[in-house]
Amino acid sequence: MTSFNAALVRADTPQLTRVINGYPITYLDSGATSLPPRAVIEAMSRHYELHHANVHRSVFQTASEATEAYEGARLAIAKFINAPGGAEEIVFTKNCTESFNLLARSWGRVNLKQGDVVLLSEMEHHANIVPWFQLRDMLGFEVRFIPVTDDFRLDLSNIDELMKGVKLLSVTGMSNVLGTINPIKELSAIAHKHGALIAVDAAQSVAHSVTDVKDLDVDFMCFSAHKMLGPTGIGIFWTRKEILRDMPPFLGGGGMIADVSVDGYTPANGPTRFEAGTPPIAEAAGLGAAVTYLTGLGMANIAQHEHDLTGDALTRLELEFSGRIRVIGPRDMTNRGGVISIDVDGVHPHDVAQMLDQFGVCVRPGHHCAKPLMKRFGLNATARISYGPYSLVRDTDMLLEALHSAIGMFG
Amino acid sequence: MAGLEDLYKEIIMDHYRSPRNRGELPTPPAVCTEGFNPLCGDQITVYIDVTDGVLKDIKITGQGCSISQSSSSLMSAAVKGKSLEQVQETIGTFKQLMTGHETALEDGGEPEKVDIRALGELAALQGVVKFPVRIKCAVLAWNTLSQALSELPS
């Protein structure tokens, strides 16, 4: 049973009561990080007030409560993305970036060699580029990119050629700059046809649409809690049990071992093999609460809400700023999420963002950690608007008013 | 809360719209250095021609926000034709203006007044200090110039 009302989500989100420069906050940076609802904040403070202890080995009551919260979050995430093997397939990391580093340094290190290819796309976030370059420099395989078309979609016209020699296809579910939602199901069929595995960067997509790894038929997925109404400091890595079983440890230390002697060590089995040291326990409690909250809203409802907001904003940007503002992303609302990058003619994105801040409007200027994509479209930076489940049409109203003012000032 | 007018002063907007000393110089004899602001993608290239201890000519190319571009234009106007000693002094004064009073600001204080007469038009950038995230925009050109000076053949 789900119920969705964006105004109620807003009321659940304490930070949205802030007043900035005399204006109620207009938060349009959910693509960078989302604002947690009270339920998430309370779950974390409740943990520190009542249940805080280190997880796993301790036997006293609060330690088992903490373990229950930590392992409960693992199970919640497994259900949330429909992991076929359940909680045993979920590894907690620090963030989505660390999840990609785990994929590269653990799976990649033992499965890639000279002559192999890792295929990425031009619209990837640096998190899904740099770890591959680092590993390439050690092992000598090739990193290749799927180009992006002029209408901001993956150019799959030459995909069979591009797939030659590919061991891993690693692409984003949704571009953090363009808003483009990629055809993951189609891509997984292509990858598997060519005997390759497929990894998905779900950082943007997971909080804004239904995610079902079984249905998508993918092999790896990386995302972070803070982009799905959860806290910072905890990320998620998922892969199928059969693959995880053969992956060597990434970080070493306490908690990830089965045995240690003066001669060496034996790693633990299952996800804990990749969770060296005290994990983010309170953050896991917060993440568990975020999953419960999102599930209650219904991911399909959130997707529809953000779809409507984005369509409305694109139409109004075109009507009110035609010729002055260029949207760097698809105009077509099919397979398009709630991220809108704009290029204001004659006003640098930094200045745009600074002016908008005067109206309490929060947008992000910069290259959004996607420099190859920026280069592809001849840009240094854009100003990015991104919606969340708590966004309302009034946020777009305020954005447009502030944009008029910014453009007025720069002439 | 500092008002936007502190940041976007008339002089800044003028130098942004009509940047001075825009362009390139042949290298050699000029020395050319590139500077990046990795956080926002701003990029700047500074060309300097130094003869007999005097910065005879300076040209700048690049892309960036109004603060980084106007700062580079103001800088070029302030240092062109000056002795290297004077250039270093101006760089020092400007950097002090941008970073020297952070502690005072953190304690809630106002930035200490710098002698405006010594700065000339550069004083227009004083307001940037009230917007800490923009300081890196304002100092990009200056850091690049410092780098170029350090790369001069001795």
JSON list of C-alpha atoms in Angstrom, two decimals, chain A residues 21 346-348 350-352 354-355 357-358 365-368 371 378 380-381 409-411, chain B residues 1-2 4 7-8 13 16-17 38-42 63-67 131 134 136-137:
[
{"chain": "A", "resi": 21, "resn": "ASN", "atom": "CA", "xyz": [17.85, 35.34, 2.31]},
{"chain": "A", "resi": 346, "resn": "GLY", "atom": "CA", "xyz": [25.96, 35.26, -21.50]},
{"chain": "A", "resi": 347, "resn": "VAL", "atom": "CA", "xyz": [25.79, 34.24, -17.84]},
{"chain": "A", "resi": 348, "resn": "HIS", "atom": "CA", "xyz": [28.25, 31.74, -16.42]},
{"chain": "A", "resi": 350, "resn": "HIS", "atom": "CA", "xyz": [28.47, 30.05, -11.28]},
{"chain": "A", "resi": 351, "resn": "ASP", "atom": "CA", "xyz": [26.92, 33.47, -11.58]},
{"chain": "A", "resi": 352, "resn": "VAL", "atom": "CA", "xyz": [23.52, 31.93, -12.29]},
{"chain": "A", "resi": 354, "resn": "GLN", "atom": "CA", "xyz": [24.96, 32.78, -7.09]},
{"chain": "A", "resi": 355, "resn": "MET", "atom": "CA", "xyz": [22.05, 34.94, -8.22]},
{"chain": "A", "resi": 357, "resn": "ASP", "atom": "CA", "xyz": [20.87, 31.80, -4.07]},
{"chain": "A", "resi": 358, "resn": "GLN", "atom": "CA", "xyz": [19.69, 35.34, -3.36]},
{"chain": "A", "resi": 365, "resn": "PRO", "atom": "CA", "xyz": [26.87, 24.92, -11.06]},
{"chain": "A", "resi": 366, "resn": "GLY", "atom": "CA", "xyz": [29.86, 23.09, -12.49]},
{"chain": "A", "resi": 367, "resn": "HIS", "atom": "CA", "xyz": [30.87, 20.10, -14.55]},
{"chain": "A", "resi": 368, "resn": "HIS", "atom": "CA", "xyz": [28.98, 17.69, -12.25]},
{"chain": "A", "resi": 371, "resn": "LYS", "atom": "CA", "xyz": [34.00, 16.21, -17.78]},
{"chain": "A", "resi": 378, "resn": "GLY", "atom": "CA", "xyz": [31.59, 21.99, -25.84]},
{"chain": "A", "resi": 380, "resn": "ASN", "atom": "CA", "xyz": [32.86, 23.91, -19.23]},
{"chain": "A", "resi": 381, "resn": "ALA", "atom": "CA", "xyz": [29.92, 23.87, -16.89]},
{"chain": "A", "resi": 409, "resn": "MET", "atom": "CA", "xyz": [21.12, 41.82, -13.99]},
{"chain": "A", "resi": 410, "resn": "PHE", "atom": "CA", "xyz": [23.56, 40.54, -16.59]},
{"chain": "A", "resi": 411, "resn": "GLY", "atom": "CA", "xyz": [21.60, 42.12, -19.45]},
{"chain": "B", "resi": 1, "resn": "MET", "atom": "CA", "xyz": [24.24, 38.24, 4.93]},
{"chain": "B", "resi": 2, "resn": "ALA", "atom": "CA", "xyz": [26.23, 40.12, 2.33]},
{"chain": "B", "resi": 4, "resn": "LEU", "atom": "CA", "xyz": [24.83, 40.65, -4.12]},
{"chain": "B", "resi": 7, "resn": "LEU", "atom": "CA", "xyz": [29.87, 40.88, -5.26]},
{"chain": "B", "resi": 8, "resn": "TYR", "atom": "CA", "xyz": [28.71, 42.23, -8.58]},
{"chain": "B", "resi": 13, "resn": "MET", "atom": "CA", "xyz": [30.67, 43.79, -14.50]},
{"chain": "B", "resi": 16, "resn": "TYR", "atom": "CA", "xyz": [33.58, 40.97, -17.29]},
{"chain": "B", "resi": 17, "resn": "ARG", "atom": "CA", "xyz": [31.79, 42.45, -20.30]},
{"chain": "B", "resi": 38, "resn": "PRO", "atom": "CA", "xyz": [39.02, 21.79, -11.01]},
{"chain": "B", "resi": 39, "resn": "LEU", "atom": "CA", "xyz": [35.89, 22.33, -8.96]},
{"chain": "B", "resi": 40, "resn": "CYS", "atom": "CA", "xyz": [34.00, 24.44, -11.46]},
{"chain": "B", "resi": 41, "resn": "GLY", "atom": "CA", "xyz": [35.84, 23.84, -14.71]},
{"chain": "B", "resi": 42, "resn": "ASP", "atom": "CA", "xyz": [37.15, 27.38, -15.08]},
{"chain": "B", "resi": 63, "resn": "GLN", "atom": "CA", "xyz": [36.62, 30.79, -19.74]},
{"chain": "B", "resi": 64, "resn": "GLY", "atom": "CA", "xyz": [34.93, 31.24, -16.44]},
{"chain": "B", "resi": 65, "resn": "CYS", "atom": "CA", "xyz": [32.44, 33.10, -14.32]},
{"chain": "B", "resi": 66, "resn": "SER", "atom": "CA", "xyz": [32.19, 36.87, -14.00]},
{"chain": "B", "resi": 67, "resn": "ILE", "atom": "CA", "xyz": [34.37, 36.85, -10.88]},
{"chain": "B", "resi": 131, "resn": "PHE", "atom": "CA", "xyz": [31.27, 34.87, -0.41]},
{"chain": "B", "resi": 134, "resn": "ARG", "atom": "CA", "xyz": [33.86, 32.48, -4.76]},
{"chain": "B", "resi": 136, "resn": "LYS", "atom": "CA", "xyz": [38.81, 30.51, -5.56]},
{"chain": "B", "resi": 137, "resn": "CYS", "atom": "CA", "xyz": [37.25, 32.14, -8.63]}
]
